[in-house]
mmCIF file of C-alpha atoms and ligand atoms in Angstrom:
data_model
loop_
_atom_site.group_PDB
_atom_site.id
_atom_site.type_symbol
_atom_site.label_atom_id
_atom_site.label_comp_id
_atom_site.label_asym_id
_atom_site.label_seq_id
_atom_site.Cartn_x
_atom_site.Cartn_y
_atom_site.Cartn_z
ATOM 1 C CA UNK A 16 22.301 -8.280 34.926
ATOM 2 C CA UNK A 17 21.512 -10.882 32.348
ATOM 3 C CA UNK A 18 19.095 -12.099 34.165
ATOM 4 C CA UNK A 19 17.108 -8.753 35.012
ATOM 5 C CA UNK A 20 17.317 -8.251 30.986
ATOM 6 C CA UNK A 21 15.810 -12.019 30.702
ATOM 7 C CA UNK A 22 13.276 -10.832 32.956
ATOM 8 C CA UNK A 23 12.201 -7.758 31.783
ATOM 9 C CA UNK A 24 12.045 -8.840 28.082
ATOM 10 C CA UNK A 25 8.710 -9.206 26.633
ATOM 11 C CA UNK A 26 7.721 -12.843 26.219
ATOM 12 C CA UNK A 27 6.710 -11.870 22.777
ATOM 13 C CA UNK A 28 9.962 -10.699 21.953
ATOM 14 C CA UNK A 29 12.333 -13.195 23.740
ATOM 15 C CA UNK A 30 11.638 -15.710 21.117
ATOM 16 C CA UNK A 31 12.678 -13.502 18.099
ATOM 17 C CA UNK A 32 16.036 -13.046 16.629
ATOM 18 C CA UNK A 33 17.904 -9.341 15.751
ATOM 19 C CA UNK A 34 17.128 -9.056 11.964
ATOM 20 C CA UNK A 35 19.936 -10.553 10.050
ATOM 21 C CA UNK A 36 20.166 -8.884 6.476
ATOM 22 C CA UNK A 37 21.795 -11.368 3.662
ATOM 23 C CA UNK A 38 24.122 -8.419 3.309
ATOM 24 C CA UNK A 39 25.507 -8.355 6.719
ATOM 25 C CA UNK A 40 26.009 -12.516 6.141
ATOM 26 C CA UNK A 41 27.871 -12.091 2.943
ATOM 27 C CA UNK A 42 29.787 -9.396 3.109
ATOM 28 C CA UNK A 43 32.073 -9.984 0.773
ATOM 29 C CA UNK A 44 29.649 -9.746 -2.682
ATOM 30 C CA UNK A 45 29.263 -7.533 -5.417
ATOM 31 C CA UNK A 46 26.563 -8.162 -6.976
ATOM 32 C CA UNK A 47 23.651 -7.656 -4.909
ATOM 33 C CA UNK A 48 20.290 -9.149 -7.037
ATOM 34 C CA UNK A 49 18.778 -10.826 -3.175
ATOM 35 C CA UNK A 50 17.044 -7.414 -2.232
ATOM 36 C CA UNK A 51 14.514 -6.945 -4.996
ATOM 37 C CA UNK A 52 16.174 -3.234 -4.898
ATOM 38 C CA UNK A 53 16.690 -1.309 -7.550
ATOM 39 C CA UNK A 54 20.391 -1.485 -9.648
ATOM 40 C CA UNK A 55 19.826 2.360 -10.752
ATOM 41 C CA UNK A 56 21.539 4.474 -8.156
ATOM 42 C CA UNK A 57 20.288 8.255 -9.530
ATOM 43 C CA UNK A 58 21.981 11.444 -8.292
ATOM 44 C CA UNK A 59 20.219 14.176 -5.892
ATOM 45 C CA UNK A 60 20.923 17.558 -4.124
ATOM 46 C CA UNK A 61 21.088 18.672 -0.579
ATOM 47 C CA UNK A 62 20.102 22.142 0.965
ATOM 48 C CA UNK A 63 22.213 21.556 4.402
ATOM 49 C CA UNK A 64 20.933 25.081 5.364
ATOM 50 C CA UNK A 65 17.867 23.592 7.498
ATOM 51 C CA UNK A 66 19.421 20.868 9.192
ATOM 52 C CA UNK A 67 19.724 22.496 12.316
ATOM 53 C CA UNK A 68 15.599 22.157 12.573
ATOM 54 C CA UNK A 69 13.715 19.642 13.330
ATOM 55 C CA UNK A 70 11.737 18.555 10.042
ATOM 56 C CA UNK A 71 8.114 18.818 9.805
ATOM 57 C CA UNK A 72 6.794 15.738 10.718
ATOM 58 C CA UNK A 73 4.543 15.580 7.202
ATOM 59 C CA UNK A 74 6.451 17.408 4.620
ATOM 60 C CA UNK A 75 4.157 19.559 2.453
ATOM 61 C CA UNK A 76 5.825 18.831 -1.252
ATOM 62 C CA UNK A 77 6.345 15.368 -0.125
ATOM 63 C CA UNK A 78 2.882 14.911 0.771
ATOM 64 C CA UNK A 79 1.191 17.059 -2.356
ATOM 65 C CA UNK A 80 3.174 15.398 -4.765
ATOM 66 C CA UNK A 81 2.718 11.944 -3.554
ATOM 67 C CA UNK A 82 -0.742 12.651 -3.821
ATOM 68 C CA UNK A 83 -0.877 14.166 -7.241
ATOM 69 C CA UNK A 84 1.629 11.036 -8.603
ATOM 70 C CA UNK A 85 -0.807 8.436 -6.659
ATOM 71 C CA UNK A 86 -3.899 10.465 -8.063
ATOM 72 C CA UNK A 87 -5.737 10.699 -4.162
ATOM 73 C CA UNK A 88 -6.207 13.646 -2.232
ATOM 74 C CA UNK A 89 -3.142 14.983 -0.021
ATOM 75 C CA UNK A 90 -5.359 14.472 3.387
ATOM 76 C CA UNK A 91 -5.564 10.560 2.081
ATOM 77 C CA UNK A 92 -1.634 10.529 2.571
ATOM 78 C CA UNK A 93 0.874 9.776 5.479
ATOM 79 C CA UNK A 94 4.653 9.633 4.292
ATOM 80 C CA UNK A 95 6.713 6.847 6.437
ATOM 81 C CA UNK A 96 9.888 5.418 7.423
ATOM 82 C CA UNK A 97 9.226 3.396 4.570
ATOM 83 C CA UNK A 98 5.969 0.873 3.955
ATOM 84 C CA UNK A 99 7.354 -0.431 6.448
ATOM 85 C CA UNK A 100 6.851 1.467 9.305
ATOM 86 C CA UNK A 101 3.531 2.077 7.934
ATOM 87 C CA UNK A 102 2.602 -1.395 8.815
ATOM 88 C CA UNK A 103 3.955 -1.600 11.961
ATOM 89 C CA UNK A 104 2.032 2.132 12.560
ATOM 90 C CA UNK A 105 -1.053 0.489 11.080
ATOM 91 C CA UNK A 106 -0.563 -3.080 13.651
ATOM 92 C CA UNK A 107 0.148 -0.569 16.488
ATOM 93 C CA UNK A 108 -2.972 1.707 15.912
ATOM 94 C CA UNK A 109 -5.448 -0.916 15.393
ATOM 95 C CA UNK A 110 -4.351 -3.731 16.788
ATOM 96 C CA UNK A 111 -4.381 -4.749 21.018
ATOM 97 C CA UNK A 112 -1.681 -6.304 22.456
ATOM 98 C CA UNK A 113 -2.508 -9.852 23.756
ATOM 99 C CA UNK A 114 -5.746 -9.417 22.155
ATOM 100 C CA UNK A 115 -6.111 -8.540 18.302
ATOM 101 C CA UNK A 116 -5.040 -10.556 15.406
ATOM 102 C CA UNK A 117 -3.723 -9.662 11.769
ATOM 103 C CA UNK A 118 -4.777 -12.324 9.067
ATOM 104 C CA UNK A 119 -1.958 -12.916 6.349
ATOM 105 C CA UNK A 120 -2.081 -14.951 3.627
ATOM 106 C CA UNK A 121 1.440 -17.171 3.166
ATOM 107 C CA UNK A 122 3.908 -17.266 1.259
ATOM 108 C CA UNK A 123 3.830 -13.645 1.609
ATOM 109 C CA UNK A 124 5.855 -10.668 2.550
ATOM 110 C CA UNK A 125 7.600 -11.394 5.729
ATOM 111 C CA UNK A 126 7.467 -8.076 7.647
ATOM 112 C CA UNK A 127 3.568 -8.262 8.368
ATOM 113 C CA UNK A 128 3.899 -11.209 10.686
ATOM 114 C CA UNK A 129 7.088 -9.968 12.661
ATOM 115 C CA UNK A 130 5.509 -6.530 13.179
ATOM 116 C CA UNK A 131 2.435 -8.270 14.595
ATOM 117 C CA UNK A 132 4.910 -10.323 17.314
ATOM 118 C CA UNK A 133 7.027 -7.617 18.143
ATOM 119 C CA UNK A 134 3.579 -5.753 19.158
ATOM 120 C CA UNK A 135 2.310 -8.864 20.726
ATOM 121 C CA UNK A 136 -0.182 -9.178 18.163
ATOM 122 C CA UNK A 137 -1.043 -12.862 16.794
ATOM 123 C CA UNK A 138 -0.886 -14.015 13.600
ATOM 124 C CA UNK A 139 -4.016 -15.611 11.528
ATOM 125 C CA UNK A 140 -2.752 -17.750 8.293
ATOM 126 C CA UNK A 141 -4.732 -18.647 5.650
ATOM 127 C CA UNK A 142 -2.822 -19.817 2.760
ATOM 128 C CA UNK A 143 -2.938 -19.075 -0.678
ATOM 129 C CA UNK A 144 -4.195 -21.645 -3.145
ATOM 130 C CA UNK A 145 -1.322 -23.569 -5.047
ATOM 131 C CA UNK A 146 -2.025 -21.284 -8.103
ATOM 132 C CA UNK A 147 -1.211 -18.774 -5.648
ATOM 133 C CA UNK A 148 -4.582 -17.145 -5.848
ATOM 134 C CA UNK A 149 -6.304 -15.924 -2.668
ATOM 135 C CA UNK A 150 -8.805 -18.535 -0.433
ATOM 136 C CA UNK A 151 -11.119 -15.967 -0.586
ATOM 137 C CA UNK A 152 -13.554 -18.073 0.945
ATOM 138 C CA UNK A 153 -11.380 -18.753 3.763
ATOM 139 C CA UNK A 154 -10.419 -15.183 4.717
ATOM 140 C CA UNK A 155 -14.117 -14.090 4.628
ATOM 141 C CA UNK A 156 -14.545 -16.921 6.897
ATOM 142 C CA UNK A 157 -12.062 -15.788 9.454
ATOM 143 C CA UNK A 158 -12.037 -11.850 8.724
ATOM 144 C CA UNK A 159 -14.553 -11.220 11.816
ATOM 145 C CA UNK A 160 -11.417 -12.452 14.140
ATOM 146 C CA UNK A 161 -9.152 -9.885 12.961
ATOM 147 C CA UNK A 162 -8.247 -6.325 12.707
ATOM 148 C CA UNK A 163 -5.950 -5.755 9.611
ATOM 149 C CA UNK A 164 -6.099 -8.497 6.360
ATOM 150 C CA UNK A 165 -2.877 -7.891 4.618
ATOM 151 C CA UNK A 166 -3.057 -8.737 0.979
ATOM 152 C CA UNK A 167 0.057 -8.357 -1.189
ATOM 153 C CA UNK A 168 0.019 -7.848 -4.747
ATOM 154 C CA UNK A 169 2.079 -8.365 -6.777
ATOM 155 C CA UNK A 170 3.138 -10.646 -4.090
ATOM 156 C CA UNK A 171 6.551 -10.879 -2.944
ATOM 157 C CA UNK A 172 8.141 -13.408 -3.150
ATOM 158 C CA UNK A 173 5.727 -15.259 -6.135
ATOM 159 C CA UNK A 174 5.184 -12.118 -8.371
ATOM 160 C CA UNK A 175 1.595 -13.049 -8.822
ATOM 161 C CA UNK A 176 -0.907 -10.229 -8.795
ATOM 162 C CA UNK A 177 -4.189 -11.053 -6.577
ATOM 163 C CA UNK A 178 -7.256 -10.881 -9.020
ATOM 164 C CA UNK A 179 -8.999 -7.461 -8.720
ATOM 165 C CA UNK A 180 -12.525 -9.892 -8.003
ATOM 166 C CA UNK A 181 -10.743 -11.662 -4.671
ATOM 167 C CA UNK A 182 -10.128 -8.119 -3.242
ATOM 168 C CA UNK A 183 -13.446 -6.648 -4.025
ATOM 169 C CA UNK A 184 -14.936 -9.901 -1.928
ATOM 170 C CA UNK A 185 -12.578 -9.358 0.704
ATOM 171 C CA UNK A 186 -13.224 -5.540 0.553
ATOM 172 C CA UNK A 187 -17.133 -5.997 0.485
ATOM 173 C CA UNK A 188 -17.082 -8.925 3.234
ATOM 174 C CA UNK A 189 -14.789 -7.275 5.578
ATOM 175 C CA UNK A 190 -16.685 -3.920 5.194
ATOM 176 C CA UNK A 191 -17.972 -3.205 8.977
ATOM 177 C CA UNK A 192 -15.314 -6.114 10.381
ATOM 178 C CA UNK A 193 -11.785 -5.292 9.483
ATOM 179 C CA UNK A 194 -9.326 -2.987 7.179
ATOM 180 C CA UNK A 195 -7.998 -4.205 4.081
ATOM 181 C CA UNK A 196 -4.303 -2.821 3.760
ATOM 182 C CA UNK A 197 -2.888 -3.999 0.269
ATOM 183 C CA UNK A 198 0.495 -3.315 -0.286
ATOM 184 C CA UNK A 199 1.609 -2.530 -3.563
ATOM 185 C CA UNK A 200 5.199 -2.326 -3.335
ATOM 186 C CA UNK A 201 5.834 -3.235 -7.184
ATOM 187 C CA UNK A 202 2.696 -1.960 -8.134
ATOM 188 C CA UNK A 203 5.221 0.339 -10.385
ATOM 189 C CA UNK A 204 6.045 -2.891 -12.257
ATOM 190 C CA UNK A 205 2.906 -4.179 -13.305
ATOM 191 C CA UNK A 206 0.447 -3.086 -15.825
ATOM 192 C CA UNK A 207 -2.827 -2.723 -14.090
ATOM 193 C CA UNK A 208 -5.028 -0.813 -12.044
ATOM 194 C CA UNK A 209 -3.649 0.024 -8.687
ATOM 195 C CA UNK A 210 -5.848 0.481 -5.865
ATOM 196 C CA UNK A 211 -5.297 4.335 -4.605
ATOM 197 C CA UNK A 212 -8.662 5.383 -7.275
ATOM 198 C CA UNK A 213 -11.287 2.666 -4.504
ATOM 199 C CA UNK A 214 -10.333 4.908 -1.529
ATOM 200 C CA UNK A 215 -13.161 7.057 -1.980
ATOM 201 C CA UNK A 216 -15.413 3.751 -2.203
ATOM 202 C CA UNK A 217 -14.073 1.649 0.289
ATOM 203 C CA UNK A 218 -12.670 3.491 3.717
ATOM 204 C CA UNK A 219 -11.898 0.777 5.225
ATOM 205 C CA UNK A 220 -8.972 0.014 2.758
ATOM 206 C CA UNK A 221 -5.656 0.937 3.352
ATOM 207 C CA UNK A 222 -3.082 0.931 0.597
ATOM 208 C CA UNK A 223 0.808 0.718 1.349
ATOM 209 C CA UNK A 224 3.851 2.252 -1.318
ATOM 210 C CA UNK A 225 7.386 2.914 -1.321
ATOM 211 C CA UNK A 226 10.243 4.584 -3.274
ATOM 212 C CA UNK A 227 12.283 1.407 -2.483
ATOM 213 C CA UNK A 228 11.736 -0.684 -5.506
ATOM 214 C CA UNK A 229 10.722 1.066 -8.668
ATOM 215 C CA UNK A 230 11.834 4.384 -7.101
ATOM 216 C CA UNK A 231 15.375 3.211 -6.735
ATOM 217 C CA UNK A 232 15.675 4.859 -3.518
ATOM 218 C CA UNK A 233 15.476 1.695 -0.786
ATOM 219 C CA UNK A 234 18.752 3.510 0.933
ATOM 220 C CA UNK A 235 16.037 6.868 1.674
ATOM 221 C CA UNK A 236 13.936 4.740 3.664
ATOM 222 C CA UNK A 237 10.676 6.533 2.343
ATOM 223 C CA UNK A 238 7.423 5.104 2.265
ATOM 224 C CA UNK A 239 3.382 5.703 1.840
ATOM 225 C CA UNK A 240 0.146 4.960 3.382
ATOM 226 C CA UNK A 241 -2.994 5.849 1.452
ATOM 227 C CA UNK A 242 -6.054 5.661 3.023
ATOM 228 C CA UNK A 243 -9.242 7.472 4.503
ATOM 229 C CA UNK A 244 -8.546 10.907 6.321
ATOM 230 C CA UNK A 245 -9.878 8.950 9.431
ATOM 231 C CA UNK A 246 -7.316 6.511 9.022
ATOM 232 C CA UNK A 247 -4.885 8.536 8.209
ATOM 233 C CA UNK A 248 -5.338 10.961 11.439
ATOM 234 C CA UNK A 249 -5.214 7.704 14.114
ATOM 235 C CA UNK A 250 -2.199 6.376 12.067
ATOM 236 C CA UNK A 251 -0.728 10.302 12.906
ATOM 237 C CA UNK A 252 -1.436 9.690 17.291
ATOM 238 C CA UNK A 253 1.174 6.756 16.851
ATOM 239 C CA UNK A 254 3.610 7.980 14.658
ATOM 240 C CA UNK A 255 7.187 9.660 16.092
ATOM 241 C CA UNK A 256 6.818 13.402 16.043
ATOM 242 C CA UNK A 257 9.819 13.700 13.372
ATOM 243 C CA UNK A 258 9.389 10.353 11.645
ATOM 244 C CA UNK A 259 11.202 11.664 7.866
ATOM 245 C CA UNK A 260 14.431 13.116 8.417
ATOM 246 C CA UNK A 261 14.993 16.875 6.685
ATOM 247 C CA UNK A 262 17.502 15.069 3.927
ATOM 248 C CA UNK A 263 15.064 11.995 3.053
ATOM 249 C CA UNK A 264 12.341 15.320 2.499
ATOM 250 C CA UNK A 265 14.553 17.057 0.022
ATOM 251 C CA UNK A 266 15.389 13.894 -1.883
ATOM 252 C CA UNK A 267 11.820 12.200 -1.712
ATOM 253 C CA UNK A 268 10.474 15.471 -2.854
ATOM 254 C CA UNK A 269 12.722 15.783 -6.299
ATOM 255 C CA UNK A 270 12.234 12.107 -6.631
ATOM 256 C CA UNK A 271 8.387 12.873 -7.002
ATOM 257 C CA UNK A 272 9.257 15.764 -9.712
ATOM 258 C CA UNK A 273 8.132 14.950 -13.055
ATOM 259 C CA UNK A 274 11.663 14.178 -14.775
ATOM 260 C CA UNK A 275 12.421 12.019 -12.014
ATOM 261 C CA UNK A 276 9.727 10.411 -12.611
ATOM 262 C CA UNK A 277 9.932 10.599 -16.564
ATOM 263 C CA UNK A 278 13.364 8.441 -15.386
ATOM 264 C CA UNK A 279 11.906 6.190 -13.075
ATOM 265 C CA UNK A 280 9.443 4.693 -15.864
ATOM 266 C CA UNK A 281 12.488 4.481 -18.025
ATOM 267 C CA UNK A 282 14.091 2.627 -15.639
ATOM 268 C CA UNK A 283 11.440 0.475 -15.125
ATOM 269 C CA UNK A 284 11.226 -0.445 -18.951
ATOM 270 C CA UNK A 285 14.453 -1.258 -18.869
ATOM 271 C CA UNK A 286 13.800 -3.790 -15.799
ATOM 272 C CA UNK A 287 11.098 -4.923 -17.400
ATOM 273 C CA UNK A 288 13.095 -6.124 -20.500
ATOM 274 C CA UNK A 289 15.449 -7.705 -18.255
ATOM 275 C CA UNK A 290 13.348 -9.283 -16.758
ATOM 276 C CA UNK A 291 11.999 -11.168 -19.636
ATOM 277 C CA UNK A 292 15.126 -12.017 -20.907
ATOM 278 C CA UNK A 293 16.295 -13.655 -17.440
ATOM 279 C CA UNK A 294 12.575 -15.149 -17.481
ATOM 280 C CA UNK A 295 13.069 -16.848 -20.495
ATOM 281 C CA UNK A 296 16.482 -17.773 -19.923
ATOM 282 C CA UNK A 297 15.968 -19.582 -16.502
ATOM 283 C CA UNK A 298 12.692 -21.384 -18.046
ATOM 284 C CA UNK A 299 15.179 -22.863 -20.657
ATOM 285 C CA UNK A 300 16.808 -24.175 -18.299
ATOM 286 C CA UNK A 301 16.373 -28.231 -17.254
ATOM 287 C CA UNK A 302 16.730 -28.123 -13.921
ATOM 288 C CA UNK A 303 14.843 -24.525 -13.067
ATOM 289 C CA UNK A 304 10.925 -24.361 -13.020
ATOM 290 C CA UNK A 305 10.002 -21.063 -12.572
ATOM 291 C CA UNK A 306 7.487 -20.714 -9.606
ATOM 292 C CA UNK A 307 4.455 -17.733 -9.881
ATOM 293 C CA UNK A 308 4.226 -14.975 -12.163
ATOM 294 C CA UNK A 309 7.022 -12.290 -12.649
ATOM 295 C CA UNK A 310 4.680 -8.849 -12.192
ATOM 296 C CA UNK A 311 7.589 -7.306 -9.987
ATOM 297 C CA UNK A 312 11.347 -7.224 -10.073
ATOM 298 C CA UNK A 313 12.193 -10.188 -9.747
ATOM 299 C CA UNK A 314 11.782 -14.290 -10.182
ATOM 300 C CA UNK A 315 10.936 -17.028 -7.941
ATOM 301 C CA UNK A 316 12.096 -20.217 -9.386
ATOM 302 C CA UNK A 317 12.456 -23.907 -8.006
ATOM 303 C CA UNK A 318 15.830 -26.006 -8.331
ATOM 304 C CA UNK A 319 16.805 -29.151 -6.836
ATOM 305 C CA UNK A 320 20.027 -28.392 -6.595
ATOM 306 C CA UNK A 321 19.035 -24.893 -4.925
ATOM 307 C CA UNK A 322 21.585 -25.319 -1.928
ATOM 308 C CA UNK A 323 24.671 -25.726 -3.918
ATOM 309 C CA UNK A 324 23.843 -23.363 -6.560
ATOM 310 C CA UNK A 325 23.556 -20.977 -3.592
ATOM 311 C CA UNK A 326 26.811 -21.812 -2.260
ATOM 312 C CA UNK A 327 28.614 -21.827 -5.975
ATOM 313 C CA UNK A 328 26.461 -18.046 -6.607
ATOM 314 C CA UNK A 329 27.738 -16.802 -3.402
ATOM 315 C CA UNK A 330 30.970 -18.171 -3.860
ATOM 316 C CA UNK A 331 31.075 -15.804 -7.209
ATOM 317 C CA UNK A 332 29.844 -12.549 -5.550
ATOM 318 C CA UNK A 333 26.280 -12.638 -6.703
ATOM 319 C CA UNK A 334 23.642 -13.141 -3.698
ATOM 320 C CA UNK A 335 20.219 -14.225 -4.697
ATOM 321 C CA UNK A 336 17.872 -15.019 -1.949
ATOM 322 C CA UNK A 337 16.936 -18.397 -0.531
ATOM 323 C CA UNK A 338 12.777 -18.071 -0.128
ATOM 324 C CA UNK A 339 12.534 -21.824 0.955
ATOM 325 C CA UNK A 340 11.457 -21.592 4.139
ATOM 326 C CA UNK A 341 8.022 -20.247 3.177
ATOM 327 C CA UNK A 342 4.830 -22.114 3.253
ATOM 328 C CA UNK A 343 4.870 -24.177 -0.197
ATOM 329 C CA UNK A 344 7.791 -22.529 -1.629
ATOM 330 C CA UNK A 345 10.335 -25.546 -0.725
ATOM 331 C CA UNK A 346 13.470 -25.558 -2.789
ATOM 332 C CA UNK A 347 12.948 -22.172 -4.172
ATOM 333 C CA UNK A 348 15.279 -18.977 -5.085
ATOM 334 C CA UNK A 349 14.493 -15.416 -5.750
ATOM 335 C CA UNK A 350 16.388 -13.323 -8.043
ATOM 336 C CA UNK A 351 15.692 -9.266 -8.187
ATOM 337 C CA UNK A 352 16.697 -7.807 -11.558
ATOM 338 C CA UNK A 353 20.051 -6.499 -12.191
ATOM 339 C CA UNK A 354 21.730 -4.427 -14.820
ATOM 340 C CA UNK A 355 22.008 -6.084 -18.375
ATOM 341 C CA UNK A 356 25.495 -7.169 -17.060
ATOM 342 C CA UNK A 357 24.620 -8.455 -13.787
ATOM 343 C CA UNK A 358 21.803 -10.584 -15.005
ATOM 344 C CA UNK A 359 23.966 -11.988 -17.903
ATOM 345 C CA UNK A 360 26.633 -12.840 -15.193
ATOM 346 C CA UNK A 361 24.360 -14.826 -12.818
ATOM 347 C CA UNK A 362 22.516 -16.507 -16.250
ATOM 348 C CA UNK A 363 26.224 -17.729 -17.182
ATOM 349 C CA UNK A 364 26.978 -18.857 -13.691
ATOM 350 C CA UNK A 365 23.697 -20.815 -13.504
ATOM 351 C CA UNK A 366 24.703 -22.269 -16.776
ATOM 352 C CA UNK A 367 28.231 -23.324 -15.568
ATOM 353 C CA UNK A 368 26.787 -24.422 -12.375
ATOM 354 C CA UNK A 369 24.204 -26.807 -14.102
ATOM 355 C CA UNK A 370 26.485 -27.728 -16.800
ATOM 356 C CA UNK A 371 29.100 -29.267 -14.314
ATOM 357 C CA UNK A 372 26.096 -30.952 -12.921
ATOM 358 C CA UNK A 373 26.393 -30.609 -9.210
ATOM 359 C CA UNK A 374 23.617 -31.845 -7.166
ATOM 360 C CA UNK A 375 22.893 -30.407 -3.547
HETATM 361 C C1 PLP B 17 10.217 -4.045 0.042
HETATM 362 C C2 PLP B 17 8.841 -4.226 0.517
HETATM 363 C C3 PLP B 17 8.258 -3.368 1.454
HETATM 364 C C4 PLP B 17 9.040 -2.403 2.283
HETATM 365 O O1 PLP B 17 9.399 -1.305 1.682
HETATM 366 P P1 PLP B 17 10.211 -0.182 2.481
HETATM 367 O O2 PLP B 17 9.546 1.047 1.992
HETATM 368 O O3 PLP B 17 11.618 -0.331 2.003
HETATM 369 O O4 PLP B 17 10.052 -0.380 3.945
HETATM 370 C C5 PLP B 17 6.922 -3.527 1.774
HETATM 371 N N1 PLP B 17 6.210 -4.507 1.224
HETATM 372 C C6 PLP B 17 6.732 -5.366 0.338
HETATM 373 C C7 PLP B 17 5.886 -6.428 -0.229
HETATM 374 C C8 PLP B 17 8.073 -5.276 -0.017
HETATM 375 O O5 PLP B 17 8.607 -6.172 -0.836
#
């Protein structure tokens, strides 16, 4: 039996590994600041009178107030399984098994690449400068090889925001080659212009949201894709016929209302001043360079010690995340934004650790 499972498994998929989250690993935490979720947990209502239907598969309010919150038409919106299913929608739309490629531009947000292999789809990389600015020069060069260019900004996990310039090269070079999809996650968190306001200019971009980080709602599993009705119809041949459950509607649609969203900028302030307090904590600290820019909710900092301080976090019930792995980000940890207390726990813990002067 194994061996007719061996057999029958994709070669693209034999090589890849269940996902494993940091939560399932250690269990036995508290404190979770490794998710870059939100530490807000608000309170909403369910009508259980329509749960005997099948949803609709784009729910109307959702949809209309989405739109009138991102400030693009309803038509230019497709509500997901989270921005994450929206990428793996977009990779399975436009991209050919065996055939197509995706370009990416590392250290970046992981789920663009395994997407791509799970749909057989292969993977371009052209890394970011060491500023962590975009090689625009070398994605323009390469952008006639691929379908999608995923640009991610603010980046997770560096924080940096990609300078409104790169993307207008990108947008103008890849204009009659390849879509643009820029996800803007944390776009909540920083203070610029977003991109939903150049859909009407450029249809070939695609922009990806979610009510998992600023929204405080990762557990809904909610997510947006903004783009050109064109876009927006192919994306609606590949997705399920019921993709948003009738409970994720109700609570994605009074999660759009305008209190709720009144709360969610509140909530966001309040990150916000965290943020720079843990900021300039960790920067006072001798044996922590900070690494990027801190335009989301969280920080990306460098330690040498970053294995043991790990184990001594983890140890204490607090799980950051290890992002060393990624291209250029060796010996580095990222910390999402607690509450006040949280943060002031892991800041004395880090302080303890160093103080006792452990080394990895
Ligand atoms: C968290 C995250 C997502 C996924 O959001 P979901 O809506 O929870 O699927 C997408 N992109 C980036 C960069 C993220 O950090």
């Amino acid at each position: 039996m194994s061996n007719l499972i061996a057999r029958l498994t994709n070669p693209n998929i034999a090589t890849l590994a269940p996902y494993e989250s940091a939560r399932r690993l250690y269990a036995g935490g508290q404190d979770w600041l490794n998710a870059n979720e939100s530490p807000y947990a608000n309170p909403y209502q369910l009508d259980d009178t329509k749960l005997n239907r099948y949803p609709a598969c784009q729910p109307v309010s959702v949809v209309e107030q989405y739109a009138a919150y991102a400030g693009v038409m309803p038509q230019n919106v497709l509500v997901t399984r989270g921005a994450d299913e929206g990428i793996e929608l977009l990779i399975r739309a436009f991209c050919r098994p065996g055939r197509s490629s995706i370009m990416i531009c590392p250290p970046t947000y992981g789920m663009y690449a395994i997407s791509a292999e799970t749909c057989d789809v292969s993977v371009i990389k052209v890394p970011q400068h060491s500023d962590f600015s975009l090689d625009v020069d070398s994605i323009c060069q390469q952008a006639g090889d691929v379908s999608l260019v995923f640009i991610c900004s603010p980046n997770n996990p560096t924080g940096t925001q990609v300078a409104k310039e790169d993307i207008i090269r990108v947008l103008e070079h890849c204009a009659d080659k390849a879509l643009v999809v820029v996800d803007e996650a944390y776009i909540e968190f920083a203070f610029s212009d977003n991109w939903a306001s150049a859909l009407q200019r450029y249809p070939h971009l695609v922009i990806l949201r979610t009510l998992s980080k600023a929204f405080a709602l990762a557990g809904l599993r909610c997510g947006f894709t903004l783009a050109s009705d064109a876009i927006i119809q192919t994306l609606l041949k590949v997705i399920a016929p019921y993709p948003i459950p009738e409970p994720v509607a109700q609570i994605a649609a009074q999660a759009l209302g305008e209190d709720p969203i009144a709360r969610m900028r509140e909530q966001v302030d309040i990150i916000e001043t965290e943020r720079q307090r843990l900021t300039d904590a960790l920067s006072a600290m001798d044996e922590v360079t900070l690494v990027g820019a801190q335009k989301a909710n969280f920080i990306l900092f460098r330690t040498p010690a970053k294995d043991a301080l790990m184990r001594d976090l983890v140890d204490n019930g607090l799980l950051i995340r290890d992002q060393s792995k990624q291209l250029n980000l060796q010996q580095c940890l990222r910390i999402s934004v607690g509450t006040p207390e949280q943060n002031t726990r892991l800041l004395s813990l880090m302080r303890d650790f160093f103080t006792r002067g452990e080394t990895a």
